[in-house]
């Protein structure tokens, strides 16, 4: 995500139709190892069909790469030239339309050769007998690098993808730790109002009130808000879930209680406390009165216009808040640790984050092809033959052109640590390709040669006091609260989870917008009655079985 937002803010558009297509490049240094099935080439080449979600970001990326399209680009050429796999897209669609079409495709059983699905869709396809067992395929064809990377999040991703002892999908693991939230604050506003960064929730609320009422932009108008929010309370940027964490409320994860049982965080009494605080902030005008109608793109317009003083957001939020500098070069932001009501180090909730699994249509002749694609993507970006600045990050996030996009789940944190070690020792040889690229962007910015100022975001994320310096301390201070349930969706989850999620979302929003806080208690009762009690039992059965297996 970090690089996706980077190129969104810096792309220079060009007319793809009028661009002269350069000749196709030959693949340099292909990772072909004699006798290694991980990279064995199909001869003649085979076709492998997918479907693909597109959007403004991907469209802008392609417009900025003359001679490349979604169907014909450096990654599709690499896949064909090295592996003999010709990528085809049966259809593409954007956003909600993509999800609707994919849902209809799965329901009808008309799926491409390979399709990316979530855990529930994987189980539905498996139960219907529509996808291949990939157990032996993965064991035989996955490279050592692939096996290492996909195991970095523990057993959870593979437990979720395993049904009745068979691996029915390849998990594209996503990082938990690198999604840790931080508190991003406009430091020029802090300084202007004579305030210090918060160490407690009460200090944060004082700052939010001042940013709202004390004219921090000095324009003489009542037009600023203390904190940003969107209609998705769990958004990775501008969400409010980690404000709730300041009150030991963790509404989107399963946690362990004092009795050692798993309970759902969204129904715990601490959430009620946090909702009352947010309700008060909203009533006092510290939150955009129209936030419940705005997605991230619309909410970000307030940041760009210089109307927002704080956001909760992940490490890549630097590239989002950077938009405020387009209109005001003096706008400055800094990441800080999230804070707690007590002043103790806050627990930072980390949701089990792997939610994409690649499955292969039943009867497809070469189910191992998807594993080879994983191998090649990882090899050409982080392996012995890596060409990082060609296949992952040029000035643009070209990794997104690949039909599969696995990555080491701690790669950004490790890059930060490599940069810090190199800065301390003066030995740049300690850095790998990704760290070298990031340091180059920061050094260019600090030298004053970065005319587009893209290095500002890199510095705020990877610099000595950037986002990753805080995440590094989160881990060292044992502040990270990993989700305790990492298994496949239970039977009742499959049937009831959407109903319960909608109930939770509606209740939270209604309370924030002014409904009596005690409606939370009725929500908890309804949650149990509508299936939450059975889900809790099933989750604890899974947990007990898992724990007994460790003994």
Coordinates of C-alpha atoms in Angstrom, one line a residue, residues 24-551:
X24 CA 10.0 -6.1 -25.8
X25 CA 13.0 -6.4 -23.5
X26 CA 14.8 -9.7 -23.0
X27 CA 14.7 -11.0 -19.5
X28 CA 18.1 -10.4 -17.8
X29 CA 19.5 -13.0 -15.4
X30 CA 16.5 -15.3 -15.4
X31 CA 16.4 -17.5 -12.2
X32 CA 16.5 -20.8 -14.1
X33 CA 18.2 -23.5 -12.1
X34 CA 18.8 -26.8 -13.9
X35 CA 16.6 -29.5 -12.5
X36 CA 14.8 -27.1 -10.2
X37 CA 11.0 -27.6 -10.7
X38 CA 10.3 -24.2 -9.0
X39 CA 11.3 -22.4 -12.2
X40 CA 10.9 -25.0 -14.9
X41 CA 9.5 -23.6 -18.1
X42 CA 6.5 -24.9 -20.1
X43 CA 7.4 -25.6 -23.7
X44 CA 5.2 -24.9 -25.5
X45 CA 3.9 -22.1 -23.3
X46 CA 0.5 -22.5 -21.5
X47 CA -2.4 -20.1 -21.0
X48 CA -3.4 -19.2 -17.5
X49 CA -6.5 -17.1 -17.0
X50 CA -7.4 -14.7 -14.1
X51 CA -9.9 -12.0 -13.4
X52 CA -8.6 -8.7 -12.0
X53 CA -9.8 -5.8 -10.0
X54 CA -8.7 -2.4 -11.4
X55 CA -9.0 1.1 -10.2
X56 CA -7.8 4.7 -10.5
X57 CA -4.4 3.8 -9.0
X58 CA -3.7 1.0 -11.5
X59 CA -5.0 3.0 -14.4
X60 CA -2.7 5.9 -13.6
X61 CA 0.2 3.5 -13.2
X62 CA -0.3 2.1 -16.7
X63 CA -0.8 5.5 -18.2
X64 CA 2.7 6.4 -16.9
X65 CA 4.4 3.4 -18.4
X66 CA 4.6 3.8 -22.2
X67 CA 4.5 0.5 -24.1
X68 CA 2.8 -1.4 -21.2
X69 CA -0.8 -2.4 -20.6
X70 CA -2.4 -4.7 -18.0
X71 CA -2.3 -7.5 -20.6
X72 CA 1.2 -6.9 -21.9
X73 CA 3.8 -5.5 -19.5
X74 CA 7.1 -6.3 -17.9
X75 CA 5.6 -8.9 -15.6
X76 CA 3.5 -10.7 -18.1
X77 CA 6.5 -10.8 -20.4
X78 CA 8.7 -12.1 -17.6
X79 CA 6.2 -14.8 -16.7
X80 CA 6.0 -16.0 -20.3
X81 CA 9.8 -15.8 -21.1
X82 CA 11.0 -17.4 -17.9
X83 CA 8.2 -19.8 -17.1
X84 CA 6.3 -20.2 -20.3
X85 CA 3.1 -19.0 -18.7
X86 CA 0.9 -16.6 -20.8
X87 CA -1.3 -14.5 -18.5
X88 CA -4.9 -13.9 -19.7
X89 CA -7.6 -11.8 -18.0
X90 CA -11.1 -13.1 -18.7
X91 CA -12.5 -9.8 -17.4
X92 CA -11.6 -6.8 -15.3
X93 CA -13.8 -4.5 -13.2
X94 CA -13.5 -1.8 -10.5
X95 CA -14.4 -1.7 -6.9
X96 CA -17.9 -2.8 -6.0
X97 CA -18.6 -4.0 -9.6
X98 CA -15.6 -6.3 -9.4
X99 CA -16.8 -7.8 -6.1
X100 CA -20.3 -8.3 -7.5
X101 CA -19.0 -10.0 -10.6
X102 CA -16.6 -12.2 -8.6
X103 CA -19.4 -13.2 -6.3
X104 CA -21.7 -14.1 -9.2
X105 CA -18.8 -16.0 -10.9
X106 CA -18.2 -18.1 -7.7
X107 CA -21.9 -18.7 -7.2
X108 CA -22.3 -20.0 -10.7
X109 CA -19.1 -22.0 -10.6
X110 CA -17.8 -20.2 -13.7
X111 CA -14.3 -19.2 -12.5
X112 CA -11.0 -18.7 -14.4
X113 CA -8.1 -21.0 -14.2
X114 CA -6.8 -19.2 -11.1
X115 CA -8.8 -16.8 -8.9
X116 CA -8.0 -14.8 -5.8
X117 CA -10.6 -15.3 -3.1
X118 CA -11.1 -14.6 0.6
X119 CA -11.3 -17.4 3.2
X120 CA -15.1 -17.8 3.0
X121 CA -15.1 -17.9 -0.8
X122 CA -12.3 -20.5 -0.6
X123 CA -14.4 -22.7 1.6
X124 CA -17.5 -22.3 -0.6
X125 CA -15.5 -23.3 -3.7
X126 CA -13.9 -26.3 -1.9
X127 CA -17.2 -27.5 -0.5
X128 CA -18.6 -27.4 -4.0
X129 CA -15.8 -29.4 -5.4
X130 CA -14.7 -26.7 -7.8
X131 CA -11.0 -26.2 -7.0
X132 CA -7.9 -28.3 -6.9
X133 CA -6.1 -29.8 -3.9
X134 CA -2.7 -28.0 -3.9
X135 CA -1.1 -29.9 -1.1
X136 CA 1.4 -31.9 -3.2
X137 CA 1.8 -29.1 -5.7
X138 CA 3.0 -26.6 -3.1
X139 CA 5.4 -29.1 -1.4
X140 CA 7.0 -30.0 -4.7
X141 CA 7.1 -26.7 -6.6
X142 CA 7.4 -23.9 -4.0
X143 CA 10.9 -22.5 -3.9
X144 CA 12.8 -22.3 -0.6
X145 CA 12.3 -18.5 -0.7
X146 CA 8.5 -18.9 -1.2
X147 CA 8.2 -21.4 1.7
X148 CA 10.2 -19.1 4.0
X149 CA 8.1 -15.9 3.1
X150 CA 4.7 -17.6 3.3
X151 CA 5.6 -19.0 6.7
X152 CA 6.5 -15.6 8.2
X153 CA 3.0 -15.1 9.6
X154 CA 3.0 -18.5 11.3
X155 CA 0.6 -21.3 10.7
X156 CA -2.5 -19.3 10.5
X157 CA -2.6 -18.6 6.8
X158 CA -2.2 -22.2 6.0
X159 CA -4.6 -23.4 8.6
X160 CA -7.2 -21.1 7.0
X161 CA -6.4 -22.5 3.5
X162 CA -6.5 -26.2 4.7
X163 CA -9.8 -28.0 4.6
X164 CA -10.1 -31.6 5.7
X165 CA -6.4 -31.9 5.7
X166 CA -5.9 -30.6 2.1
X167 CA -4.3 -27.3 1.1
X168 CA -7.0 -25.8 -1.1
X169 CA -5.4 -22.4 -1.8
X170 CA -2.1 -20.7 -1.7
X171 CA -2.2 -17.8 0.8
X172 CA -0.8 -14.5 -0.3
X173 CA 0.3 -13.6 3.2
X174 CA 0.0 -10.0 4.4
X175 CA 2.0 -8.4 7.2
X176 CA 0.4 -7.9 10.6
X177 CA 3.1 -5.9 12.2
X178 CA 3.5 -3.5 9.3
X179 CA -0.2 -2.6 9.6
X180 CA 0.3 -1.3 13.2
X181 CA -1.4 2.1 13.5
X182 CA 0.3 5.3 14.5
X183 CA -1.0 8.8 15.4
X184 CA -0.1 11.3 12.7
X185 CA -0.2 15.0 13.9
X186 CA 0.3 18.3 12.2
X187 CA 3.4 19.5 14.1
X188 CA 3.2 23.0 12.6
X189 CA -0.2 23.4 14.3
X190 CA 1.2 22.0 17.6
X191 CA 4.0 24.5 17.5
X192 CA 1.7 27.4 16.5
X193 CA -0.7 26.7 19.5
X194 CA 2.1 26.0 21.9
X195 CA 1.1 22.3 22.4
X196 CA 3.2 19.2 22.9
X197 CA 2.7 15.7 21.5
X198 CA 0.2 13.7 23.6
X199 CA 1.2 11.0 26.1
X200 CA -2.3 10.2 27.3
X201 CA -5.8 10.1 25.8
X202 CA -6.7 13.2 27.8
X203 CA -3.9 15.1 26.2
X204 CA -4.9 13.9 22.8
X205 CA -8.5 15.1 23.4
X206 CA -7.1 18.5 24.5
X207 CA -5.1 18.8 21.2
X208 CA -8.2 17.7 19.2
X209 CA -10.3 20.5 20.9
X210 CA -7.6 23.1 20.3
X211 CA -7.2 22.1 16.6
X212 CA -10.9 22.5 16.2
X213 CA -11.6 25.7 18.2
X214 CA -8.3 27.7 18.3
X215 CA -7.9 28.5 14.6
X216 CA -4.7 26.6 14.1
X217 CA -4.4 27.7 10.4
X218 CA -4.8 31.4 11.4
X219 CA -7.4 32.1 8.7
X220 CA -10.0 33.6 11.1
X221 CA -12.6 30.9 10.2
X222 CA -14.1 28.1 12.1
X223 CA -13.2 25.5 9.5
X224 CA -10.8 22.9 11.0
X225 CA -11.3 19.5 12.6
X226 CA -9.3 17.9 15.3
X227 CA -9.2 14.4 13.8
X228 CA -10.1 12.7 10.5
X229 CA -12.6 9.9 10.1
X230 CA -14.3 8.0 7.3
X231 CA -17.4 5.9 6.9
X232 CA -15.2 2.8 7.5
X233 CA -14.3 2.9 11.2
X234 CA -11.6 0.2 10.6
X235 CA -9.9 2.0 7.7
X236 CA -6.1 1.6 7.7
X237 CA -5.9 5.4 7.5
X238 CA -8.4 7.8 9.0
X239 CA -10.2 5.0 10.9
X240 CA -11.0 5.3 14.6
X241 CA -10.3 1.7 15.7
X242 CA -7.0 2.6 17.3
X243 CA -8.4 5.6 19.0
X244 CA -10.5 3.0 20.8
X245 CA -7.4 1.1 21.6
X246 CA -6.5 4.0 23.9
X247 CA -9.3 2.7 26.1
X248 CA -8.2 -1.0 25.8
X249 CA -11.0 -1.5 23.3
X250 CA -10.2 -3.7 20.3
X251 CA -13.4 -4.0 18.3
X252 CA -12.2 -5.9 15.2
X253 CA -10.2 -8.8 16.7
X254 CA -10.6 -11.8 18.9
X255 CA -8.6 -11.5 22.1
X256 CA -7.9 -13.7 25.1
X257 CA -9.7 -12.8 28.4
X258 CA -8.3 -13.2 31.9
X259 CA -9.7 -16.8 32.1
X260 CA -7.7 -17.8 29.0
X261 CA -10.8 -18.0 26.7
X262 CA -11.2 -16.2 23.4
X263 CA -13.7 -13.4 23.3
X264 CA -14.7 -11.0 20.5
X265 CA -13.3 -7.5 21.1
X266 CA -16.2 -5.8 19.5
X267 CA -18.7 -6.5 22.3
X268 CA -16.5 -5.8 25.3
X269 CA -17.4 -3.0 27.8
X270 CA -14.3 -1.0 26.9
X271 CA -15.8 -0.4 23.5
X272 CA -18.7 1.4 25.1
X273 CA -16.4 3.7 26.9
X274 CA -14.5 4.5 23.7
X275 CA -17.7 5.1 21.7
X276 CA -18.9 7.6 24.3
X277 CA -15.6 9.6 23.9
X278 CA -16.0 9.6 20.1
X279 CA -19.6 10.6 20.4
X280 CA -18.6 13.6 22.5
X281 CA -15.9 14.5 20.0
X282 CA -18.4 14.4 17.1
X283 CA -21.0 16.5 19.1
X284 CA -18.3 19.1 19.8
X285 CA -17.5 19.5 16.2
X286 CA -14.0 17.9 16.3
X287 CA -15.0 15.4 13.6
X288 CA -16.3 16.3 10.1
X289 CA -20.1 16.2 10.5
X290 CA -20.3 14.4 7.1
X291 CA -17.7 11.7 7.9
X292 CA -20.3 8.9 7.8
X293 CA -20.9 9.6 4.1
X294 CA -17.3 9.8 3.0
X295 CA -14.8 7.1 1.9
X296 CA -11.1 7.6 2.2
X297 CA -10.8 9.5 -1.1
X298 CA -13.4 12.0 -0.1
X299 CA -12.2 12.4 3.4
X300 CA -8.7 13.0 2.2
X301 CA -9.8 16.2 0.5
X302 CA -10.1 17.8 3.9
X303 CA -6.5 16.9 4.6
X304 CA -5.4 18.2 1.3
X305 CA -7.3 21.4 2.0
X306 CA -5.5 21.8 5.3
X307 CA -8.5 21.3 7.5
X308 CA -7.4 18.2 9.6
X309 CA -4.9 18.2 12.5
X310 CA -4.6 14.5 13.3
X311 CA -5.3 11.0 11.9
X312 CA -4.8 7.5 13.0
X313 CA -3.0 5.6 10.2
X314 CA -0.5 3.0 9.1
X315 CA 3.1 3.6 8.2
X316 CA 2.2 4.7 4.6
X317 CA -0.1 7.4 5.8
X318 CA 2.8 9.8 5.2
X319 CA 2.1 9.8 1.5
X320 CA -1.6 10.6 2.2
X321 CA -1.0 13.5 4.6
X322 CA 1.6 14.8 2.2
X323 CA -1.2 16.1 0.0
X324 CA -1.6 19.0 2.5
X325 CA 1.8 20.3 1.5
X326 CA 0.6 20.8 -2.1
X327 CA -1.4 23.8 -1.0
X328 CA 0.8 24.8 2.0
X329 CA 4.5 23.9 1.8
X330 CA 4.8 24.7 5.5
X331 CA 2.4 22.0 6.6
X332 CA 4.3 19.4 8.5
X333 CA 3.3 16.0 10.0
X334 CA 5.0 13.6 12.3
X335 CA 4.1 10.1 13.4
X336 CA 3.8 9.4 17.1
X337 CA 2.9 6.3 19.2
X338 CA -0.8 5.8 19.9
X339 CA -1.6 6.6 23.5
X340 CA -3.7 5.2 26.3
X341 CA -6.1 6.7 28.9
X342 CA -3.8 5.6 31.7
X343 CA -0.6 6.9 30.2
X344 CA 0.9 3.4 30.1
X345 CA 2.2 2.1 26.8
X346 CA -0.9 1.4 24.7
X347 CA -1.5 -2.1 23.3
X348 CA -1.6 -1.9 19.5
X349 CA -4.1 -4.3 17.9
X350 CA -3.0 -6.3 14.9
X351 CA -5.7 -8.1 13.0
X352 CA -5.0 -11.4 11.3
X353 CA -4.2 -9.9 8.0
X354 CA -4.0 -12.6 5.4
X355 CA -7.3 -12.5 3.5
X356 CA -6.2 -13.4 -0.1
X357 CA -5.9 -17.0 -1.3
X358 CA -5.2 -18.1 -4.9
X359 CA -7.2 -21.2 -5.9
X360 CA -7.0 -23.3 -9.0
X361 CA -10.1 -24.4 -11.0
X362 CA -10.8 -28.1 -10.8
X363 CA -9.5 -29.9 -13.8
X364 CA -6.9 -27.3 -14.8
X365 CA -4.0 -29.3 -16.2
X366 CA -1.2 -27.3 -14.6
X367 CA -2.2 -26.4 -11.0
X368 CA 1.5 -25.9 -10.1
X369 CA 1.6 -22.8 -12.4
X370 CA 0.3 -20.6 -9.6
X371 CA 3.1 -21.7 -7.3
X372 CA 5.7 -20.9 -10.0
X373 CA 4.3 -17.4 -10.4
X374 CA 4.8 -16.9 -6.6
X375 CA 8.3 -18.2 -6.9
X376 CA 9.2 -15.8 -9.7
X377 CA 7.6 -12.7 -8.2
X378 CA 9.6 -13.2 -5.0
X379 CA 12.8 -14.2 -6.7
X380 CA 12.9 -11.2 -9.0
X381 CA 12.3 -8.8 -6.2
X382 CA 14.0 -10.3 -3.2
X383 CA 16.0 -13.4 -4.4
X384 CA 19.5 -14.0 -5.7
X385 CA 18.6 -12.6 -9.1
X386 CA 16.5 -9.7 -7.9
X387 CA 16.1 -6.6 -10.1
X388 CA 14.2 -4.6 -7.6
X389 CA 14.2 -1.2 -9.4
X390 CA 12.9 -2.9 -12.6
X391 CA 10.2 -5.2 -11.2
X392 CA 9.2 -3.7 -7.9
X393 CA 9.7 0.0 -7.6
X394 CA 11.0 2.3 -10.3
X395 CA 9.6 5.8 -9.8
X396 CA 6.4 3.9 -10.0
X397 CA 5.0 0.9 -8.1
X398 CA 5.4 -1.6 -11.0
X399 CA 4.9 -4.6 -8.7
X400 CA 1.2 -4.1 -9.1
X401 CA 1.4 -5.2 -12.8
X402 CA 2.0 -8.8 -11.7
X403 CA -1.0 -11.1 -11.4
X404 CA 0.3 -12.2 -8.0
X405 CA 2.1 -9.9 -5.5
X406 CA 3.5 -11.9 -2.6
X407 CA 6.2 -10.1 -0.5
X408 CA 8.2 -10.7 2.7
X409 CA 5.8 -9.7 5.5
X410 CA 8.5 -7.7 7.4
X411 CA 10.3 -6.3 4.5
X412 CA 9.6 -2.6 5.3
X413 CA 10.6 -2.9 8.9
X414 CA 13.7 -4.8 7.9
X415 CA 14.5 -2.0 5.4
X416 CA 14.3 0.6 8.1
X417 CA 16.5 -1.4 10.4
X418 CA 19.1 -1.9 7.6
X419 CA 19.1 1.9 6.9
X420 CA 19.6 2.6 10.6
X421 CA 22.4 0.1 10.9
X422 CA 24.0 1.6 7.8
X423 CA 23.7 5.2 9.1
X424 CA 25.3 4.2 12.5
X425 CA 28.1 2.2 10.9
X426 CA 28.7 4.1 7.7
X427 CA 28.6 0.8 5.9
X428 CA 26.0 0.9 3.1
X429 CA 26.9 -2.7 2.2
X430 CA 24.6 -3.7 5.1
X431 CA 21.6 -2.7 3.0
X432 CA 19.7 -4.8 0.6
X433 CA 18.0 -3.6 -2.6
X434 CA 14.8 -2.2 -1.0
X435 CA 16.7 -0.4 1.7
X436 CA 19.1 1.1 -0.8
X437 CA 16.2 2.4 -2.9
X438 CA 14.5 4.0 0.0
X439 CA 17.6 5.6 1.4
X440 CA 18.4 7.0 -2.1
X441 CA 14.9 8.6 -2.1
X442 CA 15.5 10.1 1.3
X443 CA 19.0 11.3 0.5
X444 CA 17.8 13.0 -2.7
X445 CA 15.1 14.8 -0.8
X446 CA 17.5 15.9 2.0
X447 CA 19.9 17.2 -0.6
X448 CA 17.3 19.5 -2.0
X449 CA 17.4 17.9 -5.5
X450 CA 13.9 16.3 -5.1
X451 CA 11.8 18.7 -7.2
X452 CA 8.7 16.7 -6.7
X453 CA 9.2 16.3 -3.0
X454 CA 8.3 12.6 -3.1
X455 CA 11.2 12.0 -0.6
X456 CA 9.2 13.8 2.1
X457 CA 6.9 10.8 2.5
X458 CA 9.8 8.3 2.5
X459 CA 11.6 10.3 5.2
X460 CA 8.4 10.5 7.4
X461 CA 8.0 6.7 7.1
X462 CA 11.6 5.4 7.1
X463 CA 13.6 8.3 8.6
X464 CA 15.3 8.2 12.1
X465 CA 12.1 9.5 13.7
X466 CA 9.7 8.1 11.1
X467 CA 6.8 5.7 11.4
X468 CA 9.0 2.6 11.5
X469 CA 11.1 3.9 14.3
X470 CA 7.9 3.8 16.3
X471 CA 6.9 0.3 15.1
X472 CA 10.4 -0.9 15.9
X473 CA 9.8 0.3 19.5
X474 CA 6.3 -1.2 19.6
X475 CA 7.8 -4.6 19.0
X476 CA 10.7 -4.1 21.4
X477 CA 8.3 -2.8 24.1
X478 CA 6.0 -5.8 23.7
X479 CA 3.1 -3.5 22.8
X480 CA 1.8 -5.5 19.8
X481 CA -1.5 -7.3 20.4
X482 CA -1.9 -10.0 17.8
X483 CA -5.3 -11.4 17.0
X484 CA -5.8 -14.7 18.8
X485 CA -8.1 -16.4 16.3
X486 CA -6.2 -17.2 13.1
X487 CA -8.2 -20.1 11.8
X488 CA -10.6 -20.7 8.9
X489 CA -14.0 -19.1 9.2
X490 CA -16.2 -21.3 11.4
X491 CA -19.5 -22.7 10.0
X492 CA -21.5 -20.1 11.9
X493 CA -19.2 -17.4 10.7
X494 CA -19.9 -18.3 7.1
X495 CA -23.7 -18.1 7.8
X496 CA -23.9 -15.2 10.2
X497 CA -20.7 -13.0 10.0
X498 CA -22.1 -10.5 7.6
X499 CA -25.2 -10.0 9.6
X500 CA -23.2 -9.5 12.8
X501 CA -20.7 -7.1 11.1
X502 CA -23.6 -5.0 9.8
X503 CA -25.2 -4.9 13.2
X504 CA -21.9 -3.8 14.8
X505 CA -21.2 -1.2 12.2
X506 CA -24.8 0.3 12.4
X507 CA -24.7 0.3 16.2
X508 CA -21.3 2.0 16.4
X509 CA -22.3 4.7 13.9
X510 CA -25.7 5.4 15.4
X511 CA -24.1 5.9 18.8
X512 CA -21.4 8.2 17.4
X513 CA -24.0 10.2 15.6
X514 CA -26.0 10.7 18.8
X515 CA -28.1 7.6 19.8
X516 CA -28.1 6.8 23.6
X517 CA -24.9 5.1 24.6
X518 CA -26.8 2.3 26.4
X519 CA -27.9 1.0 23.0
X520 CA -24.5 -0.7 23.0
X521 CA -25.8 -3.1 25.7
X522 CA -28.7 -4.2 23.5
X523 CA -26.3 -4.6 20.6
X524 CA -24.3 -7.1 22.7
X525 CA -27.4 -9.1 23.6
X526 CA -28.5 -9.2 19.9
X527 CA -25.0 -10.1 18.8
X528 CA -25.1 -13.2 20.9
X529 CA -28.6 -14.1 19.9
X530 CA -27.9 -13.8 16.2
X531 CA -25.1 -16.3 16.2
X532 CA -22.3 -14.7 18.2
X533 CA -22.8 -17.3 21.0
X534 CA -22.2 -20.2 18.6
X535 CA -19.3 -18.4 16.9
X536 CA -17.7 -17.9 20.3
X537 CA -18.1 -21.6 21.1
X538 CA -16.6 -22.6 17.7
X539 CA -13.7 -20.2 18.1
X540 CA -12.9 -21.6 21.5
X541 CA -13.1 -25.2 20.2
X542 CA -10.6 -24.3 17.5
X543 CA -8.4 -22.6 20.1
X544 CA -8.5 -25.6 22.6
X545 CA -7.6 -28.0 19.8
X546 CA -4.8 -25.8 18.6
X547 CA -3.3 -25.4 22.1
X548 CA -3.6 -29.1 22.8
X549 CA -1.7 -29.8 19.5
X550 CA 1.2 -27.7 20.8
X551 CA 1.6 -29.8 24.0

